[in-house]
Coordinates of C-alpha atoms and ligand atoms in Angstrom, one line a residue:
Chain A
M1 CA 15.4 -17.4 32.3
A2 CA 12.4 -17.3 29.6
A3 CA 12.5 -21.0 28.2
T4 CA 9.6 -19.9 25.3
K5 CA 9.7 -17.5 22.5
L6 CA 6.1 -16.4 20.9
I7 CA 6.3 -15.3 17.4
I8 CA 3.4 -13.4 17.0
G9 CA 1.9 -11.6 13.6
S10 CA 1.1 -12.2 10.3
A11 CA 1.6 -16.1 8.8
P12 CA 4.5 -15.4 6.2
Q13 CA 6.1 -13.6 8.5
V14 CA 5.8 -15.7 11.5
D15 CA 6.9 -18.3 9.6
L16 CA 10.3 -16.7 8.3
A17 CA 11.0 -15.7 12.1
I18 CA 10.2 -18.9 13.5
A19 CA 12.9 -20.5 10.9
S20 CA 15.4 -17.9 11.8
W21 CA 15.4 -18.3 15.6
Q22 CA 15.4 -22.4 15.3
E23 CA 18.7 -21.9 13.1
I24 CA 20.2 -19.6 16.0
E25 CA 18.9 -21.3 18.8
P26 CA 17.8 -24.9 17.6
D27 CA 16.8 -25.5 21.7
L28 CA 14.3 -22.7 21.8
E29 CA 10.9 -24.0 22.4
I30 CA 8.3 -21.6 19.9
I31 CA 5.1 -21.0 19.7
G32 CA 3.6 -19.2 16.7
I33 CA 0.5 -17.2 16.9
R34 CA -0.7 -16.4 13.4
L35 CA -3.3 -13.6 13.7
Q36 CA -6.1 -12.6 11.5
Q37 CA -7.2 -9.3 10.9
D38 CA -11.4 -8.2 10.8
N39 CA -12.5 -5.7 8.3
A40 CA -11.4 -2.7 10.1
Y41 CA -7.6 -4.2 10.4
R42 CA -7.8 -5.2 14.3
F43 CA -6.3 -7.9 15.6
D44 CA -8.0 -10.5 17.8
L45 CA -5.3 -11.1 21.0
S46 CA -7.6 -13.3 23.0
E47 CA -4.7 -16.0 22.3
L48 CA -2.1 -14.1 24.3
D49 CA -4.5 -13.8 27.7
A50 CA -3.7 -17.1 28.8
I51 CA 0.0 -16.5 28.6
D52 CA 2.8 -15.7 31.2
A53 CA 4.9 -12.6 30.1
K54 CA 7.4 -13.6 32.6
R55 CA 7.7 -17.4 31.2
C56 CA 8.2 -16.2 27.7
T57 CA 10.2 -13.7 26.0
A58 CA 8.2 -12.4 22.3
F59 CA 8.8 -11.2 18.9
V60 CA 6.0 -9.7 16.3
A61 CA 6.7 -10.3 13.0
F62 CA 4.6 -8.2 10.7
D63 CA 4.8 -6.6 7.5
D64 CA 4.9 -2.9 6.7
Q65 CA 1.2 -2.2 6.5
F66 CA -0.4 1.2 7.6
L67 CA 3.4 2.6 6.7
N68 CA 4.3 0.3 9.8
F69 CA 1.7 1.1 12.1
R70 CA 0.3 -1.7 12.5
R71 CA 3.4 -3.5 13.6
Y72 CA 4.2 -0.7 15.8
E73 CA 0.5 -1.0 17.8
L74 CA 1.4 -4.6 18.1
M75 CA 4.6 -4.2 19.4
A76 CA 3.3 -1.6 21.8
E77 CA 0.7 -4.0 22.7
I78 CA 3.0 -7.2 23.4
K79 CA 5.4 -4.9 25.1
S80 CA 2.5 -3.2 27.5
R81 CA 1.9 -6.8 28.2
G82 CA 5.1 -7.0 30.4
F83 CA 7.2 -9.4 27.6
K84 CA 10.5 -9.2 26.6
M85 CA 11.3 -8.6 23.2
P86 CA 14.9 -9.0 21.7
P87 CA 15.7 -8.2 18.5
L88 CA 16.3 -11.3 15.8
I89 CA 19.9 -11.1 14.4
C90 CA 19.5 -13.8 11.9
Q91 CA 22.1 -16.5 10.9
G92 CA 24.8 -15.0 8.1
T93 CA 24.3 -11.0 9.3
L94 CA 27.6 -9.3 10.0
V95 CA 26.3 -6.5 12.4
A96 CA 29.8 -4.8 13.6
K97 CA 30.5 -4.9 17.1
T98 CA 29.6 -0.6 17.7
T99 CA 25.9 -1.0 16.1
K100 CA 23.4 -1.1 18.1
V101 CA 19.9 -2.7 17.7
G102 CA 16.8 -2.1 19.5
E103 CA 14.0 -4.1 20.9
N104 CA 12.0 -6.8 18.1
S105 CA 14.0 -5.8 15.5
F106 CA 14.7 -8.4 12.5
I107 CA 18.2 -8.4 10.7
G108 CA 17.9 -10.9 7.9
S109 CA 20.2 -13.1 6.8
G110 CA 23.5 -12.3 4.7
A111 CA 22.6 -8.6 6.1
I112 CA 25.9 -6.5 6.2
I113 CA 25.9 -3.4 9.1
D114 CA 28.8 -1.2 9.5
H115 CA 30.3 0.2 12.3
H116 CA 28.7 2.9 14.7
C117 CA 24.9 2.2 13.2
Q118 CA 21.9 2.6 15.2
I119 CA 19.5 0.7 14.6
G120 CA 16.1 1.5 16.4
Y121 CA 13.0 -0.8 17.6
N122 CA 11.0 -2.6 15.4
V123 CA 12.9 -1.8 12.2
V124 CA 12.9 -4.6 9.5
I125 CA 16.0 -5.3 8.0
G126 CA 15.2 -7.7 5.0
A127 CA 17.9 -10.4 4.3
G128 CA 21.4 -9.0 1.9
T129 CA 20.7 -6.0 2.9
N130 CA 24.0 -3.5 3.1
I131 CA 24.2 -0.6 5.3
G132 CA 27.4 2.0 6.0
S133 CA 28.6 3.4 9.1
N134 CA 27.2 5.7 11.3
T135 CA 24.1 5.4 9.6
V136 CA 20.7 5.6 11.7
I137 CA 17.8 3.4 10.9
A138 CA 14.9 4.9 13.2
H139 CA 12.0 2.6 14.7
S140 CA 9.1 1.3 13.1
A141 CA 11.5 1.4 9.9
W142 CA 11.2 -1.4 6.9
I143 CA 14.0 -2.0 4.5
A144 CA 13.2 -4.5 2.1
P145 CA 15.8 -7.0 1.0
G146 CA 18.9 -6.1 -0.8
V147 CA 18.8 -2.4 0.0
V148 CA 22.0 -0.6 -0.5
I149 CA 22.3 2.6 2.0
G150 CA 25.2 4.4 2.5
A151 CA 27.5 6.0 5.3
Q152 CA 25.9 8.4 7.4
V153 CA 22.5 7.9 6.5
K154 CA 19.1 9.0 8.3
V155 CA 16.4 6.6 7.9
S156 CA 13.6 8.0 9.8
A157 CA 10.9 6.5 11.9
N158 CA 7.9 4.4 9.9
A159 CA 9.9 4.7 6.3
T160 CA 10.2 2.2 3.8
L161 CA 12.4 1.3 1.7
G162 CA 11.5 -1.0 -1.5
H163 CA 13.2 -3.7 -3.5
G164 CA 16.2 -2.4 -6.0
V165 CA 16.6 1.1 -3.6
I166 CA 20.4 2.5 -3.1
V167 CA 20.5 5.3 -0.8
T168 CA 23.7 7.2 -1.1
D169 CA 25.9 8.7 2.0
H170 CA 24.6 11.8 3.9
I171 CA 21.2 11.5 2.7
E172 CA 17.9 11.5 4.7
I173 CA 14.7 9.8 4.3
G174 CA 11.8 11.5 6.1
K175 CA 9.6 10.3 8.5
L176 CA 6.4 8.0 7.3
S177 CA 7.6 8.1 3.6
V178 CA 8.1 5.2 1.3
V179 CA 10.5 4.8 -1.6
D180 CA 9.4 1.9 -3.6
K181 CA 11.0 2.7 -6.9
P182 CA 14.3 1.0 -8.0
G183 CA 17.1 3.6 -8.3
K184 CA 19.7 5.5 -6.5
F185 CA 18.7 8.2 -4.5
S186 CA 21.1 11.2 -3.6
Q187 CA 18.5 13.7 -2.5
H188 CA 16.7 14.2 0.8
I189 CA 13.5 12.9 0.8
P190 CA 10.9 15.2 3.2
A191 CA 8.2 13.7 5.8
K192 CA 5.3 11.7 4.3
T193 CA 6.5 11.9 0.4
F194 CA 5.7 8.3 -1.4
I195 CA 7.5 7.3 -4.3
Y196 CA 6.2 4.3 -6.4
A197 CA 7.7 3.1 -9.7
A198 CA 3.6 2.8 -10.7
F199 CA 3.2 6.6 -10.1
D200 CA 4.0 9.2 -12.9
E201 CA 4.6 11.6 -9.8
D202 CA 5.7 11.5 -5.9
I203 CA 2.6 11.5 -4.0
V204 CA 3.1 14.3 -1.6
I205 CA 1.4 14.9 2.0
V206 CA 1.2 19.2 2.4
E207 CA -0.1 20.5 5.5
N208 CA -0.5 24.7 5.5
R209 CA -1.8 25.1 9.2
N210 CA -2.8 29.1 9.3
A211 CA -6.1 28.7 7.5
N212 CA -7.4 32.3 7.8
T213 CA -7.5 33.3 4.8
H214 CA -10.2 35.1 2.4
S215 CA -10.0 35.9 -1.1
L216 CA -9.9 38.7 -4.0
S217 CA -12.1 38.9 -6.7
Chain B
M1 CA -29.5 8.1 -30.3
Q2 CA -25.7 9.2 -32.2
S3 CA -24.2 11.4 -30.3
R4 CA -23.1 14.9 -32.1
M5 CA -19.7 14.6 -31.0
P6 CA -17.1 13.9 -34.1
P7 CA -14.2 12.0 -33.1
Q8 CA -12.0 15.3 -33.7
A9 CA -13.5 16.5 -30.6
Y10 CA -11.2 13.8 -29.1
I11 CA -8.4 13.8 -30.7
S12 CA -7.5 16.6 -32.6
Q13 CA -5.0 19.4 -31.6
D14 CA -6.9 22.3 -33.5
W15 CA -10.0 21.5 -32.2
F16 CA -8.8 21.5 -28.6
Q17 CA -7.1 25.1 -29.2
R18 CA -10.4 26.1 -30.8
E19 CA -12.0 24.4 -27.2
R20 CA -9.7 26.5 -24.7
E21 CA -10.8 29.6 -26.2
L22 CA -14.8 29.4 -27.1
L23 CA -14.6 27.2 -23.7
F24 CA -12.4 27.3 -21.0
K25 CA -11.4 30.9 -21.3
P26 CA -14.6 32.3 -20.9
L27 CA -15.7 29.0 -17.7
W28 CA -14.1 29.5 -14.1
Q29 CA -12.2 26.4 -13.5
F30 CA -10.6 25.0 -10.3
V31 CA -7.1 25.4 -9.7
G32 CA -6.6 24.0 -6.4
L33 CA -7.5 24.0 -2.4
K34 CA -7.8 26.9 -0.1
M35 CA -5.7 25.0 2.4
M36 CA -2.6 24.6 0.5
L37 CA -2.5 28.6 0.4
A38 CA -3.2 28.9 4.2
Q39 CA 0.1 30.9 5.0
H40 CA 1.7 33.9 4.1
N41 CA 3.6 33.5 0.6
S42 CA 2.4 29.7 0.0
F43 CA 1.9 29.4 -3.3
I44 CA 1.0 26.5 -5.9
T45 CA 1.6 26.3 -9.5
R46 CA -0.8 25.1 -12.5
N47 CA -0.7 25.2 -16.2
I48 CA -4.0 26.0 -16.8
G49 CA -5.0 26.6 -20.6
G50 CA -1.8 26.4 -21.8
I51 CA -0.7 29.4 -19.5
P52 CA 1.3 29.1 -16.5
I53 CA -0.6 30.2 -13.4
V54 CA 0.7 31.2 -9.7
I55 CA -1.8 31.3 -6.7
Q56 CA 0.2 33.5 -4.0
N57 CA -1.2 34.3 -0.7
F58 CA -0.3 37.4 0.1
N59 CA -1.1 38.0 4.2
G60 CA -3.9 36.2 3.7
E61 CA -5.2 37.5 0.2
L62 CA -4.9 35.0 -3.0
R63 CA -3.9 36.5 -6.1
A64 CA -3.6 34.6 -9.2
F65 CA -1.4 35.9 -11.8
E66 CA 0.6 34.6 -14.8
N67 CA 3.7 33.0 -13.5
L68 CA 5.8 35.0 -15.6
C69 CA 8.6 37.7 -14.7
A70 CA 7.7 40.4 -16.5
H71 CA 11.2 41.1 -17.0
R72 CA 12.7 37.9 -19.2
Q73 CA 10.0 35.9 -18.5
N74 CA 11.6 33.4 -16.1
P75 CA 8.7 31.6 -13.9
L76 CA 8.6 33.0 -10.9
Q77 CA 7.8 30.1 -9.0
T78 CA 9.2 27.1 -9.7
Q79 CA 7.7 24.4 -7.5
A80 CA 4.3 23.1 -7.5
H81 CA 3.7 24.2 -4.1
G82 CA 5.4 25.7 -1.7
I83 CA 6.1 28.7 0.8
R84 CA 8.1 31.6 -0.9
S85 CA 7.7 35.3 -1.8
L86 CA 7.2 35.8 -5.3
V87 CA 10.6 36.8 -6.1
C88 CA 12.1 35.9 -9.5
G89 CA 15.1 34.0 -9.4
Y90 CA 17.0 35.6 -12.3
H91 CA 17.5 39.1 -11.7
G92 CA 16.1 38.9 -8.4
W93 CA 12.6 41.1 -9.0
K94 CA 10.3 40.9 -6.1
Y95 CA 6.5 41.6 -6.7
S96 CA 4.0 42.7 -4.4
S97 CA -0.2 42.0 -4.0
D98 CA -1.0 43.9 -6.9
G99 CA 1.8 42.1 -9.4
K100 CA 3.8 45.5 -9.5
V101 CA 7.4 45.1 -9.5
E102 CA 7.7 46.0 -5.6
N103 CA 11.7 45.3 -5.5
M104 CA 14.2 45.7 -8.4
P105 CA 17.8 45.4 -7.2
F106 CA 19.9 47.4 -9.0
E107 CA 17.2 49.5 -10.8
H108 CA 19.1 52.9 -11.1
E109 CA 22.4 51.2 -11.8
V110 CA 21.3 48.7 -14.7
F111 CA 17.9 48.6 -15.6
R112 CA 17.7 52.4 -16.3
Y113 CA 13.7 52.1 -17.1
E114 CA 12.0 54.9 -18.3
Q115 CA 9.7 56.0 -15.6
Q116 CA 6.6 55.6 -17.6
E117 CA 7.8 51.8 -18.9
R118 CA 8.8 51.2 -15.2
E119 CA 5.2 52.0 -14.3
C120 CA 3.8 49.4 -16.5
L121 CA 5.8 46.4 -15.4
G122 CA 3.6 44.0 -13.7
L123 CA 2.1 40.7 -13.8
K124 CA -0.8 39.7 -15.7
R125 CA -3.9 39.1 -13.1
F126 CA -6.2 36.5 -13.4
R127 CA -9.6 36.7 -11.6
L128 CA -9.8 34.6 -8.7
E129 CA -12.9 33.6 -6.7
T130 CA -13.0 30.7 -3.8
I131 CA -16.3 28.7 -2.7
G132 CA -15.6 27.4 0.7
N133 CA -12.1 25.5 0.2
L134 CA -12.1 25.6 -3.8
V135 CA -10.2 27.8 -5.4
F136 CA -11.3 28.8 -9.0
I137 CA -9.8 31.3 -11.5
N138 CA -11.1 32.7 -14.6
L139 CA -8.9 33.5 -17.8
A140 CA -11.1 35.6 -19.1
A141 CA -11.4 39.3 -18.2
D142 CA -15.0 39.7 -18.6
S143 CA -17.1 36.5 -18.8
L144 CA -19.9 34.9 -16.8
P145 CA -19.7 35.7 -12.9
L146 CA -18.9 32.4 -10.8
N147 CA -22.9 32.1 -9.7
A148 CA -23.7 32.0 -13.3
Q149 CA -21.9 28.7 -13.9
F150 CA -23.0 26.7 -10.5
N151 CA -26.6 27.3 -9.0
Q152 CA -27.1 28.6 -5.9
A153 CA -27.8 25.5 -4.0
L154 CA -24.7 23.5 -5.4
I155 CA -22.6 26.6 -4.1
A156 CA -23.8 26.7 -0.8
Q157 CA -23.1 22.7 -0.8
L158 CA -19.7 22.9 -2.1
E159 CA -18.8 25.9 0.4
D160 CA -20.5 23.3 3.4
V161 CA -18.5 20.1 2.2
S162 CA -15.2 21.9 1.6
N163 CA -15.1 23.9 4.8
A164 CA -15.6 20.3 6.3
F165 CA -12.1 19.6 4.7
D166 CA -9.1 18.9 6.8
S167 CA -5.7 21.1 6.8
E168 CA -3.5 17.9 5.9
V169 CA -4.0 17.4 2.0
L170 CA -2.5 14.1 0.3
F171 CA -1.9 15.4 -3.7
T172 CA -0.6 13.5 -6.3
T173 CA -1.1 13.4 -10.6
Y174 CA -1.8 10.8 -13.2
K175 CA -0.5 11.8 -16.4
T176 CA -3.1 9.9 -18.5
K177 CA -3.2 9.8 -22.5
L178 CA -6.7 10.9 -23.0
N179 CA -9.2 13.4 -23.8
W180 CA -10.7 15.4 -20.9
K181 CA -14.0 14.7 -22.2
L182 CA -13.9 11.1 -21.3
A183 CA -13.0 11.7 -17.9
Y184 CA -16.5 13.4 -17.6
E185 CA -18.5 11.4 -19.8
N186 CA -17.2 8.3 -18.0
L187 CA -18.1 10.0 -14.6
R188 CA -21.7 10.5 -15.3
D189 CA -22.3 6.9 -16.7
G190 CA -23.6 5.0 -14.0
H191 CA -24.1 1.9 -15.8
H192 CA -19.9 0.9 -15.9
P193 CA -19.2 0.2 -12.4
R194 CA -21.2 -2.9 -12.4
Y195 CA -18.9 -4.2 -15.0
L196 CA -15.6 -2.2 -14.9
H197 CA -15.4 -2.0 -11.4
S198 CA -17.1 -5.6 -10.3
R199 CA -14.2 -6.5 -8.1
S200 CA -13.6 -2.9 -6.6
L201 CA -15.9 0.2 -6.3
Y202 CA -18.9 -2.1 -7.1
Q203 CA -18.5 -4.2 -4.2
N204 CA -18.9 -1.8 -1.7
V205 CA -21.5 0.9 -3.4
R206 CA -24.3 -0.7 -6.0
F207 CA -24.8 2.2 -8.2
Q208 CA -27.8 2.4 -9.9
V209 CA -28.8 4.1 -13.3
A210 CA -31.2 6.7 -12.4
M211 CA -33.9 6.6 -15.3
D212 CA -35.2 10.1 -14.8
E213 CA -37.7 10.3 -17.6
T214 CA -38.2 13.8 -17.5
A215 CA -34.9 14.6 -17.9
I216 CA -34.5 11.9 -20.7
K217 CA -37.4 13.9 -22.3
H218 CA -35.4 16.9 -22.1
A219 CA -32.2 15.7 -23.4
K220 CA -34.2 14.3 -25.9
Q221 CA -35.5 17.6 -27.4
Y222 CA -32.4 19.5 -26.9
H223 CA -30.9 16.6 -28.9
A224 CA -33.2 17.3 -31.9
N225 CA -33.4 21.2 -31.6
G226 CA -30.4 22.6 -29.8
T227 CA -30.0 26.2 -28.9
K228 CA -28.9 29.4 -30.1
D229 CA -30.1 31.3 -27.2
H230 CA -27.5 32.7 -24.8
Q231 CA -30.0 32.5 -21.9
Q232 CA -30.8 29.1 -22.2
A233 CA -27.3 28.0 -22.8
L234 CA -26.3 29.3 -19.2
D235 CA -29.4 27.8 -17.5
L236 CA -28.4 24.3 -19.1
L237 CA -24.4 24.8 -18.2
A238 CA -25.6 25.8 -14.5
G239 CA -27.5 22.6 -14.5
F240 CA -24.5 20.2 -15.5
S241 CA -23.0 20.8 -12.0
N242 CA -24.9 19.0 -9.5
G243 CA -24.8 16.2 -7.0
G244 CA -25.2 15.5 -3.4
P245 CA -26.0 12.3 -1.4
D246 CA -25.9 9.3 -4.2
E247 CA -26.4 5.9 -3.0
P248 CA -26.3 4.1 0.5
I249 CA -23.0 2.4 1.1
K250 CA -23.8 -1.2 1.7
T251 CA -20.8 -2.1 4.4
R252 CA -19.3 1.1 6.2
E253 CA -16.5 0.1 8.3
S254 CA -15.8 1.7 11.7
Y255 CA -11.9 2.6 11.6
A256 CA -10.2 3.9 14.6
W257 CA -9.6 7.3 13.0
H258 CA -13.2 8.2 12.7
E259 CA -13.4 9.4 16.3
Y260 CA -10.3 12.1 15.6
V261 CA -12.1 13.8 12.9
E262 CA -15.3 15.6 12.8
R263 CA -17.5 13.9 10.5
Y264 CA -19.2 15.6 7.5
S265 CA -22.5 14.2 7.9
D266 CA -24.2 11.4 9.9
K267 CA -25.4 9.6 6.7
D268 CA -23.9 6.3 5.6
W269 CA -24.2 7.4 2.0
Y270 CA -22.0 7.7 -1.1
Y271 CA -21.4 11.5 -1.6
N272 CA -20.5 12.6 -5.2
W273 CA -20.4 16.3 -6.7
L274 CA -19.9 16.5 -10.6
I275 CA -18.7 20.1 -11.2
F276 CA -18.5 20.9 -14.8
P277 CA -16.1 21.0 -16.7
N278 CA -13.5 18.7 -14.9
L279 CA -14.0 18.6 -11.4
H280 CA -15.4 15.6 -9.3
I281 CA -15.8 15.6 -5.4
A282 CA -16.4 12.1 -3.6
S283 CA -16.8 10.8 -0.2
G284 CA -16.8 7.0 0.0
S285 CA -16.8 6.9 3.4
G286 CA -20.1 8.6 4.5
G287 CA -18.5 12.1 5.2
Y288 CA -15.2 11.2 7.0
S289 CA -12.7 11.5 4.2
F290 CA -12.9 13.0 0.3
I291 CA -11.6 12.6 -2.9
I292 CA -11.1 15.7 -5.2
E293 CA -10.3 14.8 -8.8
H294 CA -9.5 17.6 -11.2
H295 CA -8.7 16.6 -15.0
Q296 CA -6.5 18.9 -16.3
P297 CA -6.7 19.5 -20.1
V298 CA -2.9 19.2 -21.4
S299 CA -3.6 18.5 -25.2
A300 CA -6.2 16.8 -27.1
D301 CA -5.1 13.2 -25.8
R302 CA -3.4 13.8 -22.7
T303 CA -5.1 14.9 -19.3
D304 CA -3.6 15.4 -15.9
V305 CA -5.3 14.1 -13.1
M306 CA -5.0 15.9 -10.0
I307 CA -6.2 13.8 -7.3
Y308 CA -6.4 15.4 -3.5
Y309 CA -7.5 13.3 -0.7
V310 CA -8.1 14.7 2.7
T311 CA -10.1 13.3 5.7
A312 CA -12.7 15.8 7.5
K313 CA -11.1 18.2 9.8
K314 CA -9.2 16.8 12.7
K315 CA -10.4 17.1 16.2
R316 CA -6.6 17.5 17.2
P317 CA -3.5 15.8 15.4
Y318 CA -2.9 12.2 15.6
A319 CA 0.1 10.1 14.7
T320 CA -1.6 7.9 11.9
S321 CA -3.1 10.8 9.8
A322 CA -0.6 10.6 6.8
A323 CA -1.1 6.6 7.1
V324 CA -5.1 6.9 6.8
L325 CA -4.6 9.4 3.6
H326 CA -1.9 7.3 2.1
A327 CA -4.4 4.3 2.4
H328 CA -7.2 6.0 0.9
L329 CA -4.9 6.4 -2.2
M330 CA -4.0 3.1 -2.5
G331 CA -7.7 1.8 -2.3
A332 CA -8.8 4.3 -4.8
D333 CA -5.5 3.4 -7.1
T334 CA -7.5 0.7 -8.7
V335 CA -10.4 2.0 -9.6
L336 CA -8.7 5.1 -11.0
R337 CA -6.6 2.9 -13.3
E338 CA -9.3 1.0 -14.0
D339 CA -11.3 3.8 -15.6
F340 CA -8.1 5.1 -17.5
E341 CA -7.3 1.8 -18.8
V342 CA -10.8 1.9 -20.4
M343 CA -10.5 5.7 -21.4
E344 CA -7.0 5.3 -22.6
N345 CA -8.0 2.1 -24.5
I346 CA -11.0 4.5 -26.3
Q347 CA -8.6 7.4 -27.1
A348 CA -5.9 5.1 -28.5
G349 CA -8.4 3.6 -30.8
L350 CA -10.1 6.9 -32.2
H351 CA -9.1 7.9 -35.5
S352 CA -10.5 10.7 -37.8
N353 CA -13.0 8.3 -39.8
A354 CA -14.4 6.8 -36.3
A355 CA -17.8 6.5 -35.8
H356 CA -19.9 8.8 -33.7
A357 CA -21.3 7.4 -30.2
V358 CA -24.6 5.7 -30.0
L359 CA -25.8 7.0 -26.5
G360 CA -28.7 5.0 -24.9
D361 CA -31.5 6.8 -22.8
Y362 CA -29.6 6.5 -19.4
E363 CA -26.6 8.6 -20.5
Y364 CA -29.2 11.4 -21.0
G365 CA -26.9 13.5 -18.9
I366 CA -24.0 13.0 -21.1
S367 CA -26.3 13.4 -24.1
A368 CA -27.4 16.9 -22.6
I369 CA -23.8 18.2 -21.9
Q370 CA -22.8 16.8 -25.5
D371 CA -25.3 18.9 -27.5
W372 CA -24.4 22.0 -25.4
Y373 CA -20.9 21.7 -26.2
M374 CA -21.1 21.4 -29.8
D375 CA -23.5 24.4 -29.5
V376 CA -20.3 26.3 -28.0
M377 CA -18.1 24.9 -30.4
E378 CA -20.1 25.7 -33.6
G379 CA -20.4 29.1 -32.4
K380 CA -24.5 28.8 -32.2
V381 CA -23.8 30.6 -28.6
T382 CA -21.3 32.1 -27.1
L383 CA -20.5 32.1 -23.3
Ligands
FES401 S1 13.8 37.4 -15.6 FE1 12.9 38.1 -13.4 S2 14.4 39.6 -12.9 FE2 15.1 38.9 -14.6
FE2_402 FE1 -15.3 4.1 -12.9

């Protein structure tokens, strides 16, 4: 059995993850690795080379940078080195028995997740979040603390829900979308749509493939 | 040098209406990117000069129409962009590529138009031309040709650079409280980044003002004399749109995604094209990605700033392309808002007795445009 836990990522997230693991497993030996990024956002992972993946489990704690791809890339890198990456389900959560949680996911204190939900890998669910039954949160999504998500919702891969967001039942949040504007959302949000309180209009990404047009004057 | 522009040019709604007629109507105006119109039935809608416009792809041909149904003026396309045939949602009239009513459900049962009246039913069409992936329209039936508004060298460059644009486009609109002319003046002011963008843009690109003594002399002569000559006015107009490599980039980072796109150039330069009256294209990454900034006048004190971001053409799709575009906008957002804030402050302070601007020698580019603009607005030359 692995006796040591490596927690790898950016400083504030690593600190939170260490404190949370200590609460649920007081005897665990924890090594925190706080990574720096260079100007092109690359990580220096050389510290990991000396560590034997069979003797430790690992957890990646990183924010939503680059639409959650940075955390995804880091997790993929650590996993490829052979580390097991069980999820971190913090103290005081209420996660129904029929709900499944994937590898390297984080469920913050006080979160309530109802029955028959699927939480993918590498998901971050902030403290006090409330998620209704039969909801799917796909991999690498980021849910800020206190977000309220209804039943039978789908939050697609790499999506981000910010503070103060309420998603009503049956709604789908598209892949890579960001909803960071307090309020109730009762319409589907297409993929690659970025909704911010500070912007006058939604930011959208359009891709229209067949580019063989010509113009008439 | 005292500017000829009175404060009314920025704040008066009557002035704004006159400007629409005298300046914008005869000019070719940018409306959007062809990449967003690539498929049959793809469309964009815009409001240009107070007229709702739809640009629609009919089997590969782009057409510009007034976006109002000939029946009872319901807008035909109600979204900003999408893929949908040109059909009115109110009573189902469908339009063909020549703007005629191709299908009128229950025509003989309920409409029963006289044959002559039926034949005249159709949409108002506007001239449309493209330069590479840039789409322009003209609201006047017969005004200057596109190649009189822009010179050949610029057209060739714009064609070249815009053909390098990828098909995946990020798009948003900032609704600003400023007159559109403040935006073009700001873009032609190479001296402000040192102060206004000292913590953002200026960290990476050290913009230098170009004290072009010949151009300064010409601007001063023009300021003293003005012009009443049509050809001279057109020559000046063509000179207001230009660009290319601007300043070297201090340190250009290499990002992983750079390998996935066909870079437009091989120089680590800041590229910058200013296209009069209201379009700006730039690459802050040495040709890996581009911002297209379009200042759409809404009223004397409102301008919709439409921002598009694209990378150079992808070699193949890659998972993080949306994150790359998103990161570009988030990076530019700081600089854009620094500019908007100062321009909105100027706009808010202007009143009908406010003093005219006093331009320094380095502002010769702004001065020449302002003098030309006043000649147009005072009716000394007609476009
Ligand atoms: S208004 Fe368009 S069909 Fe009647
Ligand atoms: Fe600026």
